[in-house]
């Protein structure tokens, strides 16, 4: 018997449109579960015979796939929603890539477009404000030294550097800033522990993965870009003229019971300039900040290839003069990225880059402290009542000399860095889905420093010799870092029905070798000679050190997803480091994350047109930190950083033997061989959403706990060695990160607005075994408080009269000469005296909130971009010559002192002026009077560009041509001191090069 069951069929017709009502040709209309399908016609219409109870599936590249149950319907109007481009983007993660839609960790991406045409010398500054949770502080505008510091998701008790990976090569922030920004394709910031755990013992500070541009198949495309810019200080000290300096000096003397030095007639001469050599008004800052501040950048890139081989070649040149004479840096870059398909299942690659960066700066002639920071200090310190030149043409000077003479002398500090990086490897597909990827990574970084300090003889106004000239000297040094790292990866990916699995296993071995050599000679015949051989050997010194470290690692990752709805990832790394004792050498660092694409569930269908993507994420992981302390290349610091668990000896400990002094070595540093890794565990909860076709939103909440933090114990002097580091402290960072993007268009206008913010709380949870607070200057480490919090007295105003001083708690514990006009300090413990026990926490240098806002508008051929960046809930203070001081030869008051307290100005905002009294001095008595709000908002970058219409460009033989204006650090809004940048170093005291603003014009051409 045969039975035939007939299934009811219907003819369904309809039209497919996009969200703007335009018909869509070429859309695939398929009967779900079969191979039967048709395509829409040029007017978006379709006809298909299908089961009455069946489901039609509509798909088109770049649009969300849509399914509609027929249920007997014969006429349909279908609206297709454009798929979020971001969801289909490939994101670079540790040792591989993933589609953004499948990410389960907290990974932020910065594209090449966000870095283009920014007049900055390093990539670090270009990243500032672009990624929530990444805090970058830039407080130096000197050419070659303007790279900001980076913290990802909070601050730490010890040095916890960010790990940088460039094209798969383990690198540093120094390597990152040596890259030409035009070579960068994208940057991924791995913020949570699950994403970073595959980098194990160096990932506690977060990971930045940089991918450079690779070749693309097709005819060679040549790009050329340039810009020319001019630098200017964001803010300079607001010093007062000589007549006010003399007046305030006399007032400060009177406040301390001393007689005046200047008469009214003399002050008038300072004011009217009638005797410029005896009563001058020297503008030292004008003499110092007289550099042209010119910078230029040029870049040429060639990209192309055949079906077998692709290439990307580039060269770059950057040159920047500082806003002070003789400050300059240059950078020459070259890069070759080559990929070749040798066979159908075998490809090879080679990535090579080279950077040469020379840098120069002036030097001081101080025998005790030679350096450019002393030049800055002296220009800020020397009084306007000292002439730049005497009438006889000789330099006006103080006891330390003349900073102008230093600046004009042959002295120099020349530094040259050479950075080579190479990566070579292959991709062999053993069978479908299984790839073997061996590679060899190599770096050679070397530095050559030549420092020369010339001898300077000063003369008095009458032409007689003044003092003894300093001894000319030179120091030459050379350093080299070699890095070799073979690596092997095995990857396998497959899909079984609705299940997708991807597995990665890898192993690597790294070797770092460091070498330093320096030599010193003095007493050159004249200032035209600076090579060491030209000086006598008397007094010469040499030094040399070498050190190396190695690491062996095994790591792996598993990714699983079901129907693109449920996403799982597990990561693990096992690291062995030569820095620790054999028993504690290995550490395991796991991580796990999960994601749920709620928007792909059936129950979400009705919301899909409103919320096209909704994903929930959760992750946990453990990370390590093997960078224990900062290194300044002294033997003790090298030992502590590289061999913290190994007892070492130091040289130069000479002793008498048989009536002769002989060289000796002896232990100098104590160690605890049982120390282990610092460990950071982090939990993250996240959400990603795209809605209303114009909004994208992401949010993360994280808790980051660090344990086994190393600290240096306190031991009695009888111990005889430098105290060792031991494990024992803990701290925590937790907070929120949010980012929202709005993009839309209307006619010829299109716009994109992206805002991000991070809210981070940091606190110390344990300090060694005793939890005793650790006070250092103006800061304290204390359980329950942020790391490095400001610590001092709480100010309650200014004493107005003697009765008020008598009635208040005694301040003799701070100063025996408290009087009206001095700062009132709060008696915190009620014991009727002000002393060290009345100090309290006064805020933190680390901001509670960081944020960025990027505005982009396009109209026809015109584009406008504005990028704002800032920080809130941050404190800082200034002191010393940055705040202003009173003196004759040294000391310059600032405009803040114009409103100082006196018997005729009792409502003043500044206390009475001082010379030697310290009760009001922020350098000696830290208080809330000086530690103030340093929050700010900065227009970090603005660009306005015009692109030539394509038809016009073709007529002149180019594909694209754009001209633009770009400005960096254009406007700053802050309640901090108007002459000090709010990002200035903590307790800025006048030793630092100011932040700069840059205005530039540029050109982008594609051939």
XYZ file of N, CA and C in Angstrom, residues 223-404:
546
model
N 50.014 56.689 -0.497
C 49.468 57.771 0.312
C 50.603 58.653 0.798
N 50.350 59.931 0.809
C 51.306 60.892 1.360
C 50.534 61.837 2.266
N 51.081 62.061 3.440
C 50.456 63.013 4.369
C 51.537 63.846 5.031
N 51.149 65.063 5.404
C 52.079 65.916 6.125
C 51.300 66.889 6.985
N 51.984 67.494 7.911
C 51.444 68.666 8.595
C 52.606 69.514 9.084
N 52.346 70.797 9.190
C 53.309 71.768 9.697
C 52.628 72.516 10.831
N 53.275 72.567 11.986
C 52.620 73.152 13.137
C 53.515 74.073 13.938
N 52.877 74.794 14.830
C 53.563 75.745 15.709
C 53.108 75.485 17.136
N 54.090 75.379 18.045
C 53.809 75.104 19.451
C 53.799 76.376 20.282
N 53.017 76.321 21.336
C 52.952 77.429 22.279
C 52.590 76.844 23.635
N 53.130 77.416 24.699
C 52.851 76.906 26.040
C 51.378 77.057 26.376
N 50.796 76.010 26.968
C 49.420 76.100 27.451
C 49.322 77.128 28.564
N 50.313 77.127 29.453
C 50.329 78.082 30.567
C 51.765 78.253 31.038
N 52.119 79.500 31.408
C 53.439 79.804 31.955
C 53.265 80.530 33.283
N 54.250 80.402 34.182
C 54.162 81.084 35.478
C 53.882 82.579 35.321
N 52.992 83.068 36.155
C 52.542 84.457 36.070
C 53.364 85.314 37.039
N 54.647 85.487 36.710
C 55.537 86.232 37.605
C 55.331 87.729 37.460
N 55.542 88.424 38.573
C 55.327 89.864 38.628
C 56.615 90.624 38.281
N 56.506 91.886 37.883
C 57.689 92.679 37.524
C 58.546 93.001 38.747
N 59.727 93.548 38.472
C 60.729 93.737 39.519
C 60.269 94.690 40.612
N 59.526 95.744 40.274
C 59.121 96.685 41.311
C 58.171 96.032 42.311
N 57.309 95.134 41.828
C 56.427 94.426 42.754
C 57.201 93.365 43.529
N 58.185 92.748 42.897
C 59.014 91.775 43.599
C 59.761 92.445 44.748
N 60.290 93.652 44.501
C 61.006 94.384 45.555
C 60.053 94.780 46.672
N 58.870 95.247 46.312
C 57.869 95.659 47.305
C 57.472 94.480 48.191
N 57.217 93.324 47.557
C 56.783 92.151 48.329
C 57.909 91.576 49.171
N 59.136 91.733 48.704
C 60.267 91.267 49.502
C 60.356 92.070 50.796
N 60.197 93.372 50.690
C 60.208 94.211 51.891
C 59.051 93.860 52.818
N 57.881 93.590 52.244
C 56.709 93.247 53.060
C 56.946 91.929 53.797
N 57.556 90.932 53.103
C 57.844 89.654 53.747
C 58.844 89.840 54.882
N 59.830 90.716 54.700
C 60.788 90.995 55.768
C 60.083 91.627 56.970
N 59.171 92.540 56.688
C 58.436 93.178 57.786
C 57.610 92.155 58.555
N 57.019 91.195 57.846
C 56.222 90.155 58.504
C 57.069 89.288 59.435
N 58.373 89.250 59.190
C 59.252 88.439 60.027
C 60.115 89.309 60.950
N 59.676 90.577 61.144
C 60.345 91.466 62.088
C 61.661 92.022 61.600
N 61.843 92.122 60.301
C 63.088 92.622 59.737
C 62.840 93.953 59.048
N 63.926 94.704 58.841
C 63.803 96.022 58.218
C 63.741 95.905 56.704
N 63.190 96.939 56.070
C 63.070 96.969 54.617
C 64.438 97.141 53.969
N 64.568 96.651 52.734
C 65.805 96.762 51.971
C 65.695 97.861 50.924
N 64.544 97.983 50.307
C 64.368 98.925 49.199
C 63.619 100.175 49.659
N 64.106 101.316 49.169
C 63.423 102.578 49.431
C 62.356 102.802 48.373
N 61.477 103.762 48.630
C 60.446 104.099 47.650
C 61.081 104.584 46.345
N 62.199 105.310 46.462
C 62.874 105.822 45.260
C 63.429 104.670 44.421
N 63.988 103.692 45.064
C 64.524 102.544 44.329
C 63.406 101.754 43.650
N 62.308 101.580 44.360
C 61.174 100.843 43.774
C 60.631 101.593 42.567
N 60.629 102.934 42.630
C 60.184 103.728 41.495
C 61.110 103.531 40.288
N 62.414 103.406 40.543
C 63.360 103.180 39.441
C 63.122 101.812 38.786
N 62.809 100.799 39.599
C 62.442 99.500 39.020
C 61.204 99.647 38.128
N 60.281 100.532 38.587
C 58.994 100.641 37.919
C 59.098 101.420 36.612
N 59.889 102.510 36.603
C 59.913 103.360 35.404
C 61.032 102.993 34.426
N 61.940 102.098 34.813
C 62.987 101.662 33.901
C 64.017 102.716 33.569
N 64.164 103.715 34.419
C 65.100 104.808 34.141
C 66.565 104.396 34.300
N 66.830 103.310 35.016
C 68.207 102.833 35.211
C 68.205 101.323 35.021
N 68.116 100.840 33.754
C 67.856 99.419 33.482
C 68.954 98.459 33.906
N 70.176 98.947 34.141
C 71.236 98.024 34.547
C 71.326 97.889 36.055
N 71.059 98.957 36.791
C 71.091 98.898 38.252
C 69.730 98.555 38.846
N 68.688 98.927 38.136
C 67.328 98.643 38.601
C 66.532 98.047 37.426
N 66.900 96.835 37.033
C 66.291 96.252 35.826
C 64.925 95.642 36.100
N 64.286 95.230 35.034
C 63.044 94.445 35.103
C 63.178 93.347 34.046
N 63.960 92.346 34.383
C 64.297 91.306 33.416
C 63.168 90.291 33.294
N 62.697 90.107 32.073
C 61.680 89.086 31.812
C 62.409 87.792 31.431
N 62.767 87.019 32.440
C 63.544 85.812 32.208
C 62.775 84.777 31.385
N 61.476 84.701 31.568
C 60.699 83.716 30.810
C 60.677 84.062 29.322
N 60.647 85.338 29.009
C 60.666 85.745 27.600
C 61.990 85.345 26.955
N 63.080 85.450 27.710
C 64.386 85.040 27.192
C 64.461 83.523 27.019
N 63.799 82.813 27.924
C 63.868 81.350 27.906
C 62.951 80.749 26.840
N 61.705 81.172 26.849
C 60.737 80.597 25.905
C 60.777 81.362 24.585
N 61.940 81.319 23.962
C 62.156 82.035 22.708
C 62.416 81.089 21.538
N 62.170 79.784 21.759
C 62.310 78.831 20.665
C 61.182 78.999 19.668
N 61.402 78.548 18.437
C 60.364 78.762 17.415
C 59.211 77.772 17.522
N 59.374 76.675 18.260
C 58.265 75.747 18.460
C 57.701 75.164 17.177
N 58.511 75.033 16.153
C 58.021 74.551 14.851
C 58.119 73.028 14.792
N 57.085 72.400 14.268
C 57.143 70.967 14.053
C 56.571 70.608 12.696
N 57.077 69.501 12.140
C 56.595 69.031 10.851
C 56.595 67.516 10.845
N 55.706 66.961 10.041
C 55.589 65.509 9.938
C 55.308 65.143 8.486
N 56.006 64.112 7.994
C 55.811 63.635 6.629
C 55.717 62.117 6.652
N 54.832 61.577 5.842
C 54.624 60.127 5.805
C 54.288 59.697 4.388
N 54.935 58.630 3.930
C 54.650 58.033 2.628
C 54.404 56.548 2.845
N 53.268 56.062 2.360
C 52.934 54.651 2.477
C 52.547 54.072 1.133
N 52.974 52.846 0.884
C 52.633 52.138 -0.347
C 51.996 50.817 0.046
N 50.824 50.540 -0.502
C 50.056 49.362 -0.124
C 49.502 48.692 -1.375
N 49.671 47.372 -1.483
C 49.131 46.675 -2.643
C 49.515 45.218 -2.626
N 49.358 44.556 -3.788
C 49.750 43.163 -3.869
C 48.997 42.400 -4.932
N 49.433 41.158 -5.122
C 48.815 40.246 -6.078
C 47.969 39.231 -5.319
N 47.489 38.204 -6.040
C 46.721 37.153 -5.377
C 47.583 36.363 -4.397
N 48.889 36.360 -4.613
C 49.793 35.579 -3.779
C 50.495 36.407 -2.702
N 50.878 37.618 -3.038
C 51.709 38.410 -2.133
C 51.128 39.803 -1.945
N 51.067 40.233 -0.700
C 50.639 41.601 -0.391
C 51.721 42.277 0.427
N 51.761 43.592 0.339
C 52.817 44.332 1.009
C 52.298 45.687 1.479
N 52.919 46.184 2.520
C 52.687 47.548 3.008
C 54.049 48.106 3.405
N 54.441 49.177 2.748
C 55.745 49.798 2.979
C 55.517 51.251 3.367
N 56.279 51.738 4.326
C 56.119 53.145 4.717
C 57.432 53.703 5.225
N 57.560 55.005 5.065
C 58.644 55.759 5.691
C 58.039 57.023 6.289
N 58.632 57.487 7.356
C 58.108 58.678 8.005
C 59.222 59.536 8.574
N 58.952 60.820 8.677
C 59.913 61.762 9.254
C 59.147 62.779 10.087
N 59.594 62.949 11.327
C 58.982 63.924 12.239
C 60.088 64.779 12.830
N 59.840 66.078 12.941
C 60.833 67.007 13.482
C 60.109 68.041 14.326
N 60.562 68.225 15.562
C 59.920 69.190 16.456
C 60.960 69.999 17.208
N 60.878 71.310 17.078
C 61.646 72.224 17.910
C 60.803 72.617 19.108
N 61.447 72.747 20.246
C 60.724 73.147 21.436
C 60.471 74.637 21.485
N 59.730 75.058 22.491
C 59.454 76.481 22.677
C 60.590 77.153 23.428
N 61.627 76.378 23.756
C 62.868 76.938 24.283
C 63.985 76.590 23.302
N 65.005 77.425 23.178
C 66.096 77.126 22.253
C 66.800 75.816 22.602
N 67.336 75.170 21.578
C 68.170 73.973 21.710
C 67.418 72.767 22.256
N 66.101 72.778 22.197
C 65.332 71.574 22.505
C 64.723 71.087 21.203
N 65.000 69.838 20.872
C 64.552 69.301 19.591
C 64.506 67.782 19.651
N 63.577 67.208 18.916
C 63.596 65.776 18.675
C 63.198 65.524 17.240
N 63.729 64.445 16.698
C 63.357 63.993 15.364
C 63.044 62.505 15.444
N 62.285 62.045 14.493
C 61.997 60.609 14.439
C 61.941 60.167 12.981
N 62.763 59.178 12.662
C 62.774 58.586 11.328
C 62.233 57.157 11.457
N 61.208 56.826 10.698
C 60.612 55.498 10.810
C 60.554 54.822 9.447
N 60.675 53.521 9.468
C 60.519 52.713 8.266
C 59.843 51.408 8.628
N 58.968 50.910 7.764
C 58.240 49.676 8.066
C 57.976 48.899 6.782
N 58.103 47.580 6.866
C 57.762 46.680 5.773
C 56.971 45.522 6.341
N 55.731 45.387 5.900
C 54.889 44.251 6.267
C 54.604 43.452 5.002
N 55.005 42.184 5.002
C 54.928 41.357 3.800
C 54.240 40.041 4.121
N 53.263 39.649 3.295
C 52.567 38.373 3.430
C 52.573 37.665 2.083
N 52.911 36.382 2.093
C 52.973 35.615 0.845
C 52.270 34.270 1.018
N 51.401 33.938 0.065
C 50.735 32.639 0.032
C 51.611 31.696 -0.779
N 52.403 30.880 -0.088
C 53.329 29.979 -0.762
C 52.590 28.838 -1.442
N 51.660 28.226 -0.746
C 50.803 27.161 -1.267
C 49.389 27.438 -0.781
N 48.458 26.625 -1.257
C 47.069 26.829 -0.850
C 46.899 26.729 0.655
N 47.741 25.920 1.294
C 47.600 25.720 2.740
C 48.783 26.259 3.536
N 49.614 27.104 2.886
C 50.787 27.620 3.583
C 51.054 29.066 3.192
N 51.133 29.928 4.191
C 51.511 31.323 3.957
C 52.603 31.699 4.939
N 53.404 32.673 4.550
C 54.475 33.158 5.413
C 54.382 34.674 5.507
N 54.962 35.224 6.560
C 54.935 36.676 6.729
C 56.239 37.159 7.323
N 56.501 38.410 7.098
C 57.629 39.087 7.720
C 57.258 40.531 7.985
N 57.380 40.969 9.250
C 57.071 42.345 9.628
C 58.345 42.967 10.196
N 58.822 44.024 9.581
C 60.046 44.683 10.002
C 59.777 46.163 10.238
N 60.352 46.701 11.288
C 60.227 48.145 11.541
C 61.515 48.662 12.152
N 61.792 49.924 11.888
C 62.995 50.567 12.418
C 62.684 52.020 12.730
N 63.144 52.461 13.890
C 62.964 53.850 14.305
C 64.285 54.401 14.816
N 64.641 55.555 14.308
C 65.815 56.277 14.812
C 65.320 57.612 15.331
N 65.601 57.909 16.597
C 65.102 59.145 17.197
C 66.215 59.854 17.963
N 66.789 60.913 17.387
C 67.746 61.742 18.126
C 67.010 62.823 18.920
N 67.602 63.238 20.014
C 66.981 64.242 20.889
C 68.090 65.089 21.484
N 67.815 66.366 21.646
C 68.811 67.230 22.267
C 68.142 68.208 23.215
N 68.903 68.609 24.254
C 68.432 69.596 25.218
C 69.637 70.276 25.847
N 69.463 71.488 26.382
C 70.565 72.197 27.043
C 70.901 71.563 28.390
N 72.011 72.022 28.982
C 72.446 71.538 30.282
C 72.832 72.704 31.177
N 72.685 72.489 32.473
C 73.154 73.489 33.421
C 74.636 73.254 33.701
N 75.282 74.234 34.328
C 76.687 74.089 34.709
C 76.847 73.906 36.209
N 75.777 73.552 36.880
C 75.872 73.299 38.314
C 76.663 72.021 38.556
N 77.634 72.088 39.416
C 78.455 70.911 39.673
C 77.658 69.834 40.393
N 76.675 70.249 41.205
C 75.931 69.278 42.001
C 74.768 68.663 41.237
N 74.240 69.358 40.258
C 73.042 68.862 39.573
C 73.019 69.389 38.150
N 73.581 68.643 37.243
C 73.597 69.036 35.838
C 72.405 68.401 35.138
N 71.601 69.219 34.522
C 70.427 68.683 33.835
C 69.552 69.804 33.337
N 68.695 69.489 32.386
C 67.827 70.507 31.811
C 66.792 70.983 32.820
N 66.395 70.104 33.746
C 65.429 70.542 34.750
C 65.984 71.673 35.592
N 67.322 71.716 35.781
C 67.929 72.811 36.524
C 67.912 74.116 35.711
N 68.007 73.992 34.397
C 67.883 75.182 33.548
C 66.487 75.775 33.703
N 65.472 74.915 33.646
C 64.086 75.380 33.823
C 63.927 76.010 35.199
N 64.433 75.326 36.211
C 64.298 75.823 37.590
C 64.920 77.196 37.739
N 66.136 77.391 37.198
C 66.822 78.658 37.381
C 66.131 79.805 36.651
N 65.588 79.540 35.468
C 64.845 80.592 34.775
C 63.591 80.982 35.551
N 62.986 80.011 36.239
C 61.814 80.304 37.053
C 62.184 80.911 38.403
N 63.426 80.763 38.795
C 63.851 81.138 40.148
C 64.561 82.481 40.205
N 65.356 82.809 39.191
C 66.184 84.005 39.242
C 65.296 85.252 39.212
N 65.642 86.208 40.043
C 64.787 87.378 40.256
C 64.827 88.343 39.069
N 63.710 89.049 38.816
C 63.708 90.064 37.747
C 64.586 91.268 38.070
N 65.060 91.364 39.329
C 65.948 92.483 39.669
C 67.399 92.186 39.283
N 67.653 90.964 38.739
C 68.982 90.613 38.214
C 68.959 90.861 36.703
N 69.886 91.689 36.184
C 69.872 91.959 34.738
C 70.337 90.742 33.942
N 69.813 90.598 32.726
C 70.283 89.517 31.854
C 71.747 89.745 31.496
N 72.106 91.009 31.247
C 73.489 91.380 30.938
C 73.828 92.646 31.723
N 75.067 92.700 32.203
C 75.540 93.941 32.781
C 75.844 94.928 31.655
N 76.118 96.157 32.056
C 76.397 97.194 31.061
C 77.654 96.875 30.250
N 78.571 96.094 30.829
C 79.802 95.729 30.119
C 79.609 94.521 29.193
N 78.352 94.007 29.079
C 78.050 92.903 28.179
C 78.174 91.532 28.798
N 78.660 91.467 30.041
C 78.784 90.179 30.707
C 77.418 89.741 31.264
N 77.295 88.440 31.486
C 76.026 87.905 31.982
C 75.764 88.362 33.410
N 74.560 88.855 33.658
C 74.120 89.045 35.031
C 73.910 87.677 35.647
N 74.302 87.499 36.919
C 74.254 86.164 37.494
C 74.031 86.213 38.986
N 73.689 85.057 39.521
C 73.544 84.870 40.963
C 74.618 83.880 41.395
N 74.568 83.414 42.631
C 75.608 82.517 43.129
C 75.703 81.237 42.294
N 74.562 80.745 41.795
C 74.563 79.527 40.979
C 75.012 79.784 39.545
N 75.077 81.037 39.138
C 75.423 81.366 37.766
C 74.251 82.006 37.040
N 74.280 81.949 35.730
C 73.228 82.534 34.906
C 72.596 81.453 34.034
N 71.295 81.237 34.140
C 70.659 80.246 33.262
C 70.746 80.645 31.794
N 70.816 81.957 31.515
C 70.958 82.403 30.130
C 72.345 82.026 29.594
